Amino acid sequence: MLSKEIAKLLNEQVNKELYSAYLYLGMSCYYEEENLAGFANWFMVQTQEERDHAMLFLRYLQNNGEKVELENVLAEKVAYDGYDQPLAKTMEHERTVTASINNIYAAALAEKDFRTTQFLDWFIKEQGEEEKNADDLIKKFKLFGNDPKGLYLLDSELAARVYAAPSLVLD
Ligand code: FEO
Protein backbone atom coordinates (compact mmCIF):
# COMPACT_ATOMS: atom_id res chain seq x y z
CA MET A 1 0.00 0.00 0.00
CA LEU A 2 1.19 3.47 -0.84
CA SER A 3 0.84 6.49 1.42
CA LYS A 4 -1.69 9.16 0.44
CA GLU A 5 1.13 11.56 -0.37
CA ILE A 6 3.00 9.15 -2.65
CA ALA A 7 -0.21 8.11 -4.44
CA LYS A 8 -1.05 11.79 -4.97
CA LEU A 9 2.39 12.56 -6.41
CA LEU A 10 2.27 9.52 -8.70
CA ASN A 11 -1.21 10.51 -9.90
CA GLU A 12 0.07 13.97 -10.70
CA GLN A 13 2.92 12.39 -12.62
CA VAL A 14 0.46 10.41 -14.80
CA ASN A 15 -1.03 13.72 -15.83
CA LYS A 16 2.35 15.38 -16.28
CA GLU A 17 3.45 12.62 -18.63
CA LEU A 18 0.21 12.92 -20.62
CA TYR A 19 0.83 16.65 -20.81
CA SER A 20 4.34 15.90 -22.13
CA ALA A 21 2.80 13.69 -24.83
CA TYR A 22 0.43 16.49 -25.79
CA LEU A 23 3.20 19.09 -25.80
CA TYR A 24 5.36 16.98 -28.13
CA LEU A 25 2.39 16.15 -30.35
CA GLY A 26 1.95 19.89 -30.85
CA MET A 27 5.62 20.19 -31.79
CA SER A 28 5.30 17.29 -34.23
CA CYS A 29 2.36 19.05 -35.90
CA TYR A 30 4.34 22.31 -36.05
CA TYR A 31 7.25 20.66 -37.89
CA GLU A 32 4.89 18.78 -40.20
CA GLU A 33 3.34 22.12 -41.20
CA GLU A 34 6.84 23.44 -41.83
CA ASN A 35 7.58 20.45 -44.12
CA LEU A 36 10.24 19.08 -41.80
CA ALA A 37 8.96 15.51 -41.74
CA GLY A 38 12.02 14.17 -39.93
CA PHE A 39 11.62 16.56 -36.99
CA ALA A 40 7.90 15.76 -37.02
CA ASN A 41 8.72 12.06 -36.83
CA TRP A 42 11.17 12.58 -33.97
CA PHE A 43 8.53 14.35 -31.92
CA MET A 44 5.86 11.81 -32.82
CA VAL A 45 8.10 9.06 -31.43
CA GLN A 46 8.66 11.26 -28.37
CA THR A 47 4.88 11.55 -27.98
CA GLN A 48 4.57 7.76 -27.98
CA GLU A 49 7.31 7.46 -25.34
CA GLU A 50 5.56 9.99 -23.09
CA ARG A 51 2.32 8.06 -23.39
CA ASP A 52 4.24 4.95 -22.31
CA HIS A 53 5.61 6.84 -19.30
CA ALA A 54 2.07 7.86 -18.31
CA MET A 55 0.86 4.26 -18.63
CA LEU A 56 3.71 2.97 -16.47
CA PHE A 57 2.82 5.36 -13.63
CA LEU A 58 -0.86 4.51 -14.08
CA ARG A 59 -0.16 0.77 -13.97
CA TYR A 60 2.04 1.11 -10.90
CA LEU A 61 -0.79 2.88 -9.10
CA GLN A 62 -3.27 0.18 -10.15
CA ASN A 63 -0.90 -2.63 -9.17
CA ASN A 64 -0.78 -1.08 -5.70
CA GLY A 65 -4.56 -0.88 -5.41
CA GLU A 66 -4.68 2.88 -5.83
CA LYS A 67 -7.32 4.90 -7.63
CA VAL A 68 -6.15 6.67 -10.77
CA GLU A 69 -7.42 10.23 -11.04
CA LEU A 70 -7.20 11.70 -14.52
CA GLU A 71 -7.26 15.45 -14.89
CA ASN A 72 -7.74 17.76 -17.83
CA VAL A 73 -4.65 17.90 -19.97
CA LEU A 74 -4.42 21.37 -21.44
CA ALA A 75 -2.85 22.01 -24.81
CA GLU A 76 -0.32 24.75 -24.82
CA LYS A 77 -1.20 27.38 -27.39
CA VAL A 78 2.28 28.08 -28.62
CA ALA A 79 3.04 29.66 -31.93
CA TYR A 80 6.63 28.63 -32.51
CA ASP A 81 8.67 31.31 -34.15
CA GLY A 82 11.69 29.41 -35.39
CA TYR A 83 12.71 25.76 -35.81
CA ASP A 84 14.96 25.90 -32.76
CA GLN A 85 12.22 27.07 -30.36
CA PRO A 86 10.59 23.67 -29.74
CA LEU A 87 14.04 22.23 -29.09
CA ALA A 88 14.79 24.78 -26.37
CA LYS A 89 11.31 24.21 -24.94
CA THR A 90 11.94 20.46 -24.91
CA MET A 91 15.11 20.91 -22.85
CA GLU A 92 13.35 23.23 -20.40
CA HIS A 93 10.40 20.85 -20.12
CA GLU A 94 12.50 17.74 -19.56
CA ARG A 95 14.33 19.49 -16.73
CA THR A 96 11.02 20.17 -15.00
CA VAL A 97 10.04 16.50 -15.43
CA THR A 98 13.36 15.41 -13.95
CA ALA A 99 12.74 17.70 -10.96
CA SER A 100 9.24 16.29 -10.55
CA ILE A 101 10.45 12.68 -10.55
CA ASN A 102 13.30 13.53 -8.19
CA ASN A 103 10.71 15.07 -5.88
CA ILE A 104 8.65 11.86 -5.78
CA TYR A 105 11.83 9.85 -5.24
CA ALA A 106 12.83 12.05 -2.29
CA ALA A 107 9.35 11.76 -0.75
CA ALA A 108 9.37 7.96 -1.16
CA LEU A 109 12.84 7.71 0.33
CA ALA A 110 11.81 9.83 3.34
CA GLU A 111 8.96 7.37 3.97
CA LYS A 112 11.18 4.32 3.43
CA ASP A 113 8.88 3.39 0.53
CA PHE A 114 11.57 1.37 -1.23
CA ARG A 115 9.08 -0.27 -3.60
CA THR A 116 8.43 3.14 -5.11
CA THR A 117 12.08 4.21 -5.19
CA GLN A 118 12.90 0.96 -7.00
CA PHE A 119 10.11 1.62 -9.52
CA LEU A 120 11.38 5.18 -10.01
CA ASP A 121 14.96 4.06 -10.64
CA TRP A 122 14.04 3.39 -14.28
CA PHE A 123 12.67 6.92 -14.64
CA ILE A 124 15.73 8.50 -13.03
CA LYS A 125 17.88 6.88 -15.71
CA GLU A 126 15.34 7.66 -18.43
CA GLN A 127 15.38 11.35 -17.54
CA GLY A 128 19.14 11.39 -17.97
CA GLU A 129 18.57 10.10 -21.52
CA GLU A 130 15.71 12.53 -22.16
CA GLU A 131 17.86 15.52 -21.22
CA LYS A 132 20.78 14.21 -23.27
CA ASN A 133 18.52 13.70 -26.32
CA ALA A 134 17.26 17.29 -26.04
CA ASP A 135 20.81 18.59 -25.59
CA ASP A 136 22.03 16.62 -28.65
CA LEU A 137 19.21 18.05 -30.75
CA ILE A 138 20.03 21.60 -29.71
CA LYS A 139 23.73 21.12 -30.44
CA LYS A 140 23.07 19.56 -33.85
CA PHE A 141 20.67 22.34 -34.76
CA LYS A 142 23.24 24.95 -33.78
CA LEU A 143 25.82 23.27 -35.99
CA PHE A 144 23.68 22.47 -39.03
CA GLY A 145 20.22 24.00 -38.67
CA ASN A 146 20.87 27.38 -40.19
CA ASP A 147 22.22 26.05 -43.47
CA PRO A 148 19.57 24.64 -45.88
CA LYS A 149 21.64 21.59 -46.82
CA GLY A 150 22.54 20.96 -43.19
CA LEU A 151 18.91 21.28 -42.18
CA TYR A 152 17.90 18.82 -44.89
CA LEU A 153 20.44 16.26 -43.68
CA LEU A 154 19.49 16.74 -40.04
CA ASP A 155 15.82 16.30 -40.94
CA SER A 156 16.74 13.09 -42.79
CA GLU A 157 18.61 11.83 -39.72
CA LEU A 158 15.64 12.54 -37.45
CA ALA A 159 13.33 10.73 -39.88
CA ALA A 160 15.15 7.51 -38.96
CA ARG A 161 14.08 7.55 -35.31
CA VAL A 162 11.83 4.59 -34.61
CA TYR A 163 9.59 3.90 -31.66
CA ALA A 164 10.72 1.22 -29.23
CA ALA A 165 8.60 -0.01 -26.33
CA PRO A 166 10.02 0.85 -22.89
CA SER A 167 12.42 -1.62 -21.30
CA LEU A 168 10.39 -1.40 -18.08
CA VAL A 169 7.40 -3.72 -18.19
CA LEU A 170 4.75 -3.89 -15.47
CA ASP A 171 2.22 -6.74 -15.37
FE1 FEO B 1 8.39 11.32 -19.65
FE2 FEO B 1 10.18 13.10 -21.41
O1 FEO B 1 9.90 12.25 -19.82
JSON list of C-alpha atoms and ligand atoms in Angstrom, two decimals:
[
{"chain": "A", "resi": 1, "resn": "MET", "atom": "CA", "xyz": [0.00, 0.00, 0.00]},
{"chain": "A", "resi": 2, "resn": "LEU", "atom": "CA", "xyz": [1.19, 3.47, -0.84]},
{"chain": "A", "resi": 3, "resn": "SER", "atom": "CA", "xyz": [0.84, 6.49, 1.42]},
{"chain": "A", "resi": 4, "resn": "LYS", "atom": "CA", "xyz": [-1.69, 9.16, 0.44]},
{"chain": "A", "resi": 5, "resn": "GLU", "atom": "CA", "xyz": [1.13, 11.56, -0.37]},
{"chain": "A", "resi": 6, "resn": "ILE", "atom": "CA", "xyz": [3.00, 9.15, -2.65]},
{"chain": "A", "resi": 7, "resn": "ALA", "atom": "CA", "xyz": [-0.21, 8.11, -4.44]},
{"chain": "A", "resi": 8, "resn": "LYS", "atom": "CA", "xyz": [-1.05, 11.79, -4.97]},
{"chain": "A", "resi": 9, "resn": "LEU", "atom": "CA", "xyz": [2.39, 12.56, -6.41]},
{"chain": "A", "resi": 10, "resn": "LEU", "atom": "CA", "xyz": [2.27, 9.52, -8.70]},
{"chain": "A", "resi": 11, "resn": "ASN", "atom": "CA", "xyz": [-1.21, 10.51, -9.90]},
{"chain": "A", "resi": 12, "resn": "GLU", "atom": "CA", "xyz": [0.07, 13.97, -10.70]},
{"chain": "A", "resi": 13, "resn": "GLN", "atom": "CA", "xyz": [2.92, 12.39, -12.62]},
{"chain": "A", "resi": 14, "resn": "VAL", "atom": "CA", "xyz": [0.46, 10.41, -14.80]},
{"chain": "A", "resi": 15, "resn": "ASN", "atom": "CA", "xyz": [-1.03, 13.72, -15.83]},
{"chain": "A", "resi": 16, "resn": "LYS", "atom": "CA", "xyz": [2.35, 15.38, -16.28]},
{"chain": "A", "resi": 17, "resn": "GLU", "atom": "CA", "xyz": [3.45, 12.62, -18.63]},
{"chain": "A", "resi": 18, "resn": "LEU", "atom": "CA", "xyz": [0.21, 12.92, -20.62]},
{"chain": "A", "resi": 19, "resn": "TYR", "atom": "CA", "xyz": [0.83, 16.65, -20.81]},
{"chain": "A", "resi": 20, "resn": "SER", "atom": "CA", "xyz": [4.34, 15.90, -22.13]},
{"chain": "A", "resi": 21, "resn": "ALA", "atom": "CA", "xyz": [2.80, 13.69, -24.83]},
{"chain": "A", "resi": 22, "resn": "TYR", "atom": "CA", "xyz": [0.43, 16.49, -25.79]},
{"chain": "A", "resi": 23, "resn": "LEU", "atom": "CA", "xyz": [3.20, 19.09, -25.80]},
{"chain": "A", "resi": 24, "resn": "TYR", "atom": "CA", "xyz": [5.36, 16.98, -28.13]},
{"chain": "A", "resi": 25, "resn": "LEU", "atom": "CA", "xyz": [2.39, 16.15, -30.35]},
{"chain": "A", "resi": 26, "resn": "GLY", "atom": "CA", "xyz": [1.95, 19.89, -30.85]},
{"chain": "A", "resi": 27, "resn": "MET", "atom": "CA", "xyz": [5.62, 20.19, -31.79]},
{"chain": "A", "resi": 28, "resn": "SER", "atom": "CA", "xyz": [5.30, 17.29, -34.23]},
{"chain": "A", "resi": 29, "resn": "CYS", "atom": "CA", "xyz": [2.36, 19.05, -35.90]},
{"chain": "A", "resi": 30, "resn": "TYR", "atom": "CA", "xyz": [4.34, 22.31, -36.05]},
{"chain": "A", "resi": 31, "resn": "TYR", "atom": "CA", "xyz": [7.25, 20.66, -37.89]},
{"chain": "A", "resi": 32, "resn": "GLU", "atom": "CA", "xyz": [4.89, 18.78, -40.20]},
{"chain": "A", "resi": 33, "resn": "GLU", "atom": "CA", "xyz": [3.34, 22.12, -41.20]},
{"chain": "A", "resi": 34, "resn": "GLU", "atom": "CA", "xyz": [6.84, 23.44, -41.83]},
{"chain": "A", "resi": 35, "resn": "ASN", "atom": "CA", "xyz": [7.58, 20.45, -44.12]},
{"chain": "A", "resi": 36, "resn": "LEU", "atom": "CA", "xyz": [10.24, 19.08, -41.80]},
{"chain": "A", "resi": 37, "resn": "ALA", "atom": "CA", "xyz": [8.96, 15.51, -41.74]},
{"chain": "A", "resi": 38, "resn": "GLY", "atom": "CA", "xyz": [12.02, 14.17, -39.93]},
{"chain": "A", "resi": 39, "resn": "PHE", "atom": "CA", "xyz": [11.62, 16.56, -36.99]},
{"chain": "A", "resi": 40, "resn": "ALA", "atom": "CA", "xyz": [7.90, 15.76, -37.02]},
{"chain": "A", "resi": 41, "resn": "ASN", "atom": "CA", "xyz": [8.72, 12.06, -36.83]},
{"chain": "A", "resi": 42, "resn": "TRP", "atom": "CA", "xyz": [11.17, 12.58, -33.97]},
{"chain": "A", "resi": 43, "resn": "PHE", "atom": "CA", "xyz": [8.53, 14.35, -31.92]},
{"chain": "A", "resi": 44, "resn": "MET", "atom": "CA", "xyz": [5.86, 11.81, -32.82]},
{"chain": "A", "resi": 45, "resn": "VAL", "atom": "CA", "xyz": [8.10, 9.06, -31.43]},
{"chain": "A", "resi": 46, "resn": "GLN", "atom": "CA", "xyz": [8.66, 11.26, -28.37]},
{"chain": "A", "resi": 47, "resn": "THR", "atom": "CA", "xyz": [4.88, 11.55, -27.98]},
{"chain": "A", "resi": 48, "resn": "GLN", "atom": "CA", "xyz": [4.57, 7.76, -27.98]},
{"chain": "A", "resi": 49, "resn": "GLU", "atom": "CA", "xyz": [7.31, 7.46, -25.34]},
{"chain": "A", "resi": 50, "resn": "GLU", "atom": "CA", "xyz": [5.56, 9.99, -23.09]},
{"chain": "A", "resi": 51, "resn": "ARG", "atom": "CA", "xyz": [2.32, 8.06, -23.39]},
{"chain": "A", "resi": 52, "resn": "ASP", "atom": "CA", "xyz": [4.24, 4.95, -22.31]},
{"chain": "A", "resi": 53, "resn": "HIS", "atom": "CA", "xyz": [5.61, 6.84, -19.30]},
{"chain": "A", "resi": 54, "resn": "ALA", "atom": "CA", "xyz": [2.07, 7.86, -18.31]},
{"chain": "A", "resi": 55, "resn": "MET", "atom": "CA", "xyz": [0.86, 4.26, -18.63]},
{"chain": "A", "resi": 56, "resn": "LEU", "atom": "CA", "xyz": [3.71, 2.97, -16.47]},
{"chain": "A", "resi": 57, "resn": "PHE", "atom": "CA", "xyz": [2.82, 5.36, -13.63]},
{"chain": "A", "resi": 58, "resn": "LEU", "atom": "CA", "xyz": [-0.86, 4.51, -14.08]},
{"chain": "A", "resi": 59, "resn": "ARG", "atom": "CA", "xyz": [-0.16, 0.77, -13.97]},
{"chain": "A", "resi": 60, "resn": "TYR", "atom": "CA", "xyz": [2.04, 1.11, -10.90]},
{"chain": "A", "resi": 61, "resn": "LEU", "atom": "CA", "xyz": [-0.79, 2.88, -9.10]},
{"chain": "A", "resi": 62, "resn": "GLN", "atom": "CA", "xyz": [-3.27, 0.18, -10.15]},
{"chain": "A", "resi": 63, "resn": "ASN", "atom": "CA", "xyz": [-0.90, -2.63, -9.17]},
{"chain": "A", "resi": 64, "resn": "ASN", "atom": "CA", "xyz": [-0.78, -1.08, -5.70]},
{"chain": "A", "resi": 65, "resn": "GLY", "atom": "CA", "xyz": [-4.56, -0.88, -5.41]},
{"chain": "A", "resi": 66, "resn": "GLU", "atom": "CA", "xyz": [-4.68, 2.88, -5.83]},
{"chain": "A", "resi": 67, "resn": "LYS", "atom": "CA", "xyz": [-7.32, 4.90, -7.63]},
{"chain": "A", "resi": 68, "resn": "VAL", "atom": "CA", "xyz": [-6.15, 6.67, -10.77]},
{"chain": "A", "resi": 69, "resn": "GLU", "atom": "CA", "xyz": [-7.42, 10.23, -11.04]},
{"chain": "A", "resi": 70, "resn": "LEU", "atom": "CA", "xyz": [-7.20, 11.70, -14.52]},
{"chain": "A", "resi": 71, "resn": "GLU", "atom": "CA", "xyz": [-7.26, 15.45, -14.89]},
{"chain": "A", "resi": 72, "resn": "ASN", "atom": "CA", "xyz": [-7.74, 17.76, -17.83]},
{"chain": "A", "resi": 73, "resn": "VAL", "atom": "CA", "xyz": [-4.65, 17.90, -19.97]},
{"chain": "A", "resi": 74, "resn": "LEU", "atom": "CA", "xyz": [-4.42, 21.37, -21.44]},
{"chain": "A", "resi": 75, "resn": "ALA", "atom": "CA", "xyz": [-2.85, 22.01, -24.81]},
{"chain": "A", "resi": 76, "resn": "GLU", "atom": "CA", "xyz": [-0.32, 24.75, -24.82]},
{"chain": "A", "resi": 77, "resn": "LYS", "atom": "CA", "xyz": [-1.20, 27.38, -27.39]},
{"chain": "A", "resi": 78, "resn": "VAL", "atom": "CA", "xyz": [2.28, 28.08, -28.62]},
{"chain": "A", "resi": 79, "resn": "ALA", "atom": "CA", "xyz": [3.04, 29.66, -31.93]},
{"chain": "A", "resi": 80, "resn": "TYR", "atom": "CA", "xyz": [6.63, 28.63, -32.51]},
{"chain": "A", "resi": 81, "resn": "ASP", "atom": "CA", "xyz": [8.67, 31.31, -34.15]},
{"chain": "A", "resi": 82, "resn": "GLY", "atom": "CA", "xyz": [11.69, 29.41, -35.39]},
{"chain": "A", "resi": 83, "resn": "TYR", "atom": "CA", "xyz": [12.71, 25.76, -35.81]},
{"chain": "A", "resi": 84, "resn": "ASP", "atom": "CA", "xyz": [14.96, 25.90, -32.76]},
{"chain": "A", "resi": 85, "resn": "GLN", "atom": "CA", "xyz": [12.22, 27.07, -30.36]},
{"chain": "A", "resi": 86, "resn": "PRO", "atom": "CA", "xyz": [10.59, 23.67, -29.74]},
{"chain": "A", "resi": 87, "resn": "LEU", "atom": "CA", "xyz": [14.04, 22.23, -29.09]},
{"chain": "A", "resi": 88, "resn": "ALA", "atom": "CA", "xyz": [14.79, 24.78, -26.37]},
{"chain": "A", "resi": 89, "resn": "LYS", "atom": "CA", "xyz": [11.31, 24.21, -24.94]},
{"chain": "A", "resi": 90, "resn": "THR", "atom": "CA", "xyz": [11.94, 20.46, -24.91]},
{"chain": "A", "resi": 91, "resn": "MET", "atom": "CA", "xyz": [15.11, 20.91, -22.85]},
{"chain": "A", "resi": 92, "resn": "GLU", "atom": "CA", "xyz": [13.35, 23.23, -20.40]},
{"chain": "A", "resi": 93, "resn": "HIS", "atom": "CA", "xyz": [10.40, 20.85, -20.12]},
{"chain": "A", "resi": 94, "resn": "GLU", "atom": "CA", "xyz": [12.50, 17.74, -19.56]},
{"chain": "A", "resi": 95, "resn": "ARG", "atom": "CA", "xyz": [14.33, 19.49, -16.73]},
{"chain": "A", "resi": 96, "resn": "THR", "atom": "CA", "xyz": [11.02, 20.17, -15.00]},
{"chain": "A", "resi": 97, "resn": "VAL", "atom": "CA", "xyz": [10.04, 16.50, -15.43]},
{"chain": "A", "resi": 98, "resn": "THR", "atom": "CA", "xyz": [13.36, 15.41, -13.95]},
{"chain": "A", "resi": 99, "resn": "ALA", "atom": "CA", "xyz": [12.74, 17.70, -10.96]},
{"chain": "A", "resi": 100, "resn": "SER", "atom": "CA", "xyz": [9.24, 16.29, -10.55]},
{"chain": "A", "resi": 101, "resn": "ILE", "atom": "CA", "xyz": [10.45, 12.68, -10.55]},
{"chain": "A", "resi": 102, "resn": "ASN", "atom": "CA", "xyz": [13.30, 13.53, -8.19]},
{"chain": "A", "resi": 103, "resn": "ASN", "atom": "CA", "xyz": [10.71, 15.07, -5.88]},
{"chain": "A", "resi": 104, "resn": "ILE", "atom": "CA", "xyz": [8.65, 11.86, -5.78]},
{"chain": "A", "resi": 105, "resn": "TYR", "atom": "CA", "xyz": [11.83, 9.85, -5.24]},
{"chain": "A", "resi": 106, "resn": "ALA", "atom": "CA", "xyz": [12.83, 12.05, -2.29]},
{"chain": "A", "resi": 107, "resn": "ALA", "atom": "CA", "xyz": [9.35, 11.76, -0.75]},
{"chain": "A", "resi": 108, "resn": "ALA", "atom": "CA", "xyz": [9.37, 7.96, -1.16]},
{"chain": "A", "resi": 109, "resn": "LEU", "atom": "CA", "xyz": [12.84, 7.71, 0.33]},
{"chain": "A", "resi": 110, "resn": "ALA", "atom": "CA", "xyz": [11.81, 9.83, 3.34]},
{"chain": "A", "resi": 111, "resn": "GLU", "atom": "CA", "xyz": [8.96, 7.37, 3.97]},
{"chain": "A", "resi": 112, "resn": "LYS", "atom": "CA", "xyz": [11.18, 4.32, 3.43]},
{"chain": "A", "resi": 113, "resn": "ASP", "atom": "CA", "xyz": [8.88, 3.39, 0.53]},
{"chain": "A", "resi": 114, "resn": "PHE", "atom": "CA", "xyz": [11.57, 1.37, -1.23]},
{"chain": "A", "resi": 115, "resn": "ARG", "atom": "CA", "xyz": [9.08, -0.27, -3.60]},
{"chain": "A", "resi": 116, "resn": "THR", "atom": "CA", "xyz": [8.43, 3.14, -5.11]},
{"chain": "A", "resi": 117, "resn": "THR", "atom": "CA", "xyz": [12.08, 4.21, -5.19]},
{"chain": "A", "resi": 118, "resn": "GLN", "atom": "CA", "xyz": [12.90, 0.96, -7.00]},
{"chain": "A", "resi": 119, "resn": "PHE", "atom": "CA", "xyz": [10.11, 1.62, -9.52]},
{"chain": "A", "resi": 120, "resn": "LEU", "atom": "CA", "xyz": [11.38, 5.18, -10.01]},
{"chain": "A", "resi": 121, "resn": "ASP", "atom": "CA", "xyz": [14.96, 4.06, -10.64]},
{"chain": "A", "resi": 122, "resn": "TRP", "atom": "CA", "xyz": [14.04, 3.39, -14.28]},
{"chain": "A", "resi": 123, "resn": "PHE", "atom": "CA", "xyz": [12.67, 6.92, -14.64]},
{"chain": "A", "resi": 124, "resn": "ILE", "atom": "CA", "xyz": [15.73, 8.50, -13.03]},
{"chain": "A", "resi": 125, "resn": "LYS", "atom": "CA", "xyz": [17.88, 6.88, -15.71]},
{"chain": "A", "resi": 126, "resn": "GLU", "atom": "CA", "xyz": [15.34, 7.66, -18.43]},
{"chain": "A", "resi": 127, "resn": "GLN", "atom": "CA", "xyz": [15.38, 11.35, -17.54]},
{"chain": "A", "resi": 128, "resn": "GLY", "atom": "CA", "xyz": [19.14, 11.39, -17.97]},
{"chain": "A", "resi": 129, "resn": "GLU", "atom": "CA", "xyz": [18.57, 10.10, -21.52]},
{"chain": "A", "resi": 130, "resn": "GLU", "atom": "CA", "xyz": [15.71, 12.53, -22.16]},
{"chain": "A", "resi": 131, "resn": "GLU", "atom": "CA", "xyz": [17.86, 15.52, -21.22]},
{"chain": "A", "resi": 132, "resn": "LYS", "atom": "CA", "xyz": [20.78, 14.21, -23.27]},
{"chain": "A", "resi": 133, "resn": "ASN", "atom": "CA", "xyz": [18.52, 13.70, -26.32]},
{"chain": "A", "resi": 134, "resn": "ALA", "atom": "CA", "xyz": [17.26, 17.29, -26.04]},
{"chain": "A", "resi": 135, "resn": "ASP", "atom": "CA", "xyz": [20.81, 18.59, -25.59]},
{"chain": "A", "resi": 136, "resn": "ASP", "atom": "CA", "xyz": [22.03, 16.62, -28.65]},
{"chain": "A", "resi": 137, "resn": "LEU", "atom": "CA", "xyz": [19.21, 18.05, -30.75]},
{"chain": "A", "resi": 138, "resn": "ILE", "atom": "CA", "xyz": [20.03, 21.60, -29.71]},
{"chain": "A", "resi": 139, "resn": "LYS", "atom": "CA", "xyz": [23.73, 21.12, -30.44]},
{"chain": "A", "resi": 140, "resn": "LYS", "atom": "CA", "xyz": [23.07, 19.56, -33.85]},
{"chain": "A", "resi": 141, "resn": "PHE", "atom": "CA", "xyz": [20.67, 22.34, -34.76]},
{"chain": "A", "resi": 142, "resn": "LYS", "atom": "CA", "xyz": [23.24, 24.95, -33.78]},
{"chain": "A", "resi": 143, "resn": "LEU", "atom": "CA", "xyz": [25.82, 23.27, -35.99]},
{"chain": "A", "resi": 144, "resn": "PHE", "atom": "CA", "xyz": [23.68, 22.47, -39.03]},
{"chain": "A", "resi": 145, "resn": "GLY", "atom": "CA", "xyz": [20.22, 24.00, -38.67]},
{"chain": "A", "resi": 146, "resn": "ASN", "atom": "CA", "xyz": [20.87, 27.38, -40.19]},
{"chain": "A", "resi": 147, "resn": "ASP", "atom": "CA", "xyz": [22.22, 26.05, -43.47]},
{"chain": "A", "resi": 148, "resn": "PRO", "atom": "CA", "xyz": [19.57, 24.64, -45.88]},
{"chain": "A", "resi": 149, "resn": "LYS", "atom": "CA", "xyz": [21.64, 21.59, -46.82]},
{"chain": "A", "resi": 150, "resn": "GLY", "atom": "CA", "xyz": [22.54, 20.96, -43.19]},
{"chain": "A", "resi": 151, "resn": "LEU", "atom": "CA", "xyz": [18.91, 21.28, -42.18]},
{"chain": "A", "resi": 152, "resn": "TYR", "atom": "CA", "xyz": [17.90, 18.82, -44.89]},
{"chain": "A", "resi": 153, "resn": "LEU", "atom": "CA", "xyz": [20.44, 16.26, -43.68]},
{"chain": "A", "resi": 154, "resn": "LEU", "atom": "CA", "xyz": [19.49, 16.74, -40.04]},
{"chain": "A", "resi": 155, "resn": "ASP", "atom": "CA", "xyz": [15.82, 16.30, -40.94]},
{"chain": "A", "resi": 156, "resn": "SER", "atom": "CA", "xyz": [16.74, 13.09, -42.79]},
{"chain": "A", "resi": 157, "resn": "GLU", "atom": "CA", "xyz": [18.61, 11.83, -39.72]},
{"chain": "A", "resi": 158, "resn": "LEU", "atom": "CA", "xyz": [15.64, 12.54, -37.45]},
{"chain": "A", "resi": 159, "resn": "ALA", "atom": "CA", "xyz": [13.33, 10.73, -39.88]},
{"chain": "A", "resi": 160, "resn": "ALA", "atom": "CA", "xyz": [15.15, 7.51, -38.96]},
{"chain": "A", "resi": 161, "resn": "ARG", "atom": "CA", "xyz": [14.08, 7.55, -35.31]},
{"chain": "A", "resi": 162, "resn": "VAL", "atom": "CA", "xyz": [11.83, 4.59, -34.61]},
{"chain": "A", "resi": 163, "resn": "TYR", "atom": "CA", "xyz": [9.59, 3.90, -31.66]},
{"chain": "A", "resi": 164, "resn": "ALA", "atom": "CA", "xyz": [10.72, 1.22, -29.23]},
{"chain": "A", "resi": 165, "resn": "ALA", "atom": "CA", "xyz": [8.60, -0.01, -26.33]},
{"chain": "A", "resi": 166, "resn": "PRO", "atom": "CA", "xyz": [10.02, 0.85, -22.89]},
{"chain": "A", "resi": 167, "resn": "SER", "atom": "CA", "xyz": [12.42, -1.62, -21.30]},
{"chain": "A", "resi": 168, "resn": "LEU", "atom": "CA", "xyz": [10.39, -1.40, -18.08]},
{"chain": "A", "resi": 169, "resn": "VAL", "atom": "CA", "xyz": [7.40, -3.72, -18.19]},
{"chain": "A", "resi": 170, "resn": "LEU", "atom": "CA", "xyz": [4.75, -3.89, -15.47]},
{"chain": "A", "resi": 171, "resn": "ASP", "atom": "CA", "xyz": [2.22, -6.74, -15.37]},
{"chain": "B", "resi": 1, "resn": "FEO", "atom": "FE1", "xyz": [8.39, 11.32, -19.65]},
{"chain": "B", "resi": 1, "resn": "FEO", "atom": "FE2", "xyz": [10.18, 13.10, -21.41]},
{"chain": "B", "resi": 1, "resn": "FEO", "atom": "O1", "xyz": [9.90, 12.25, -19.82]}
]
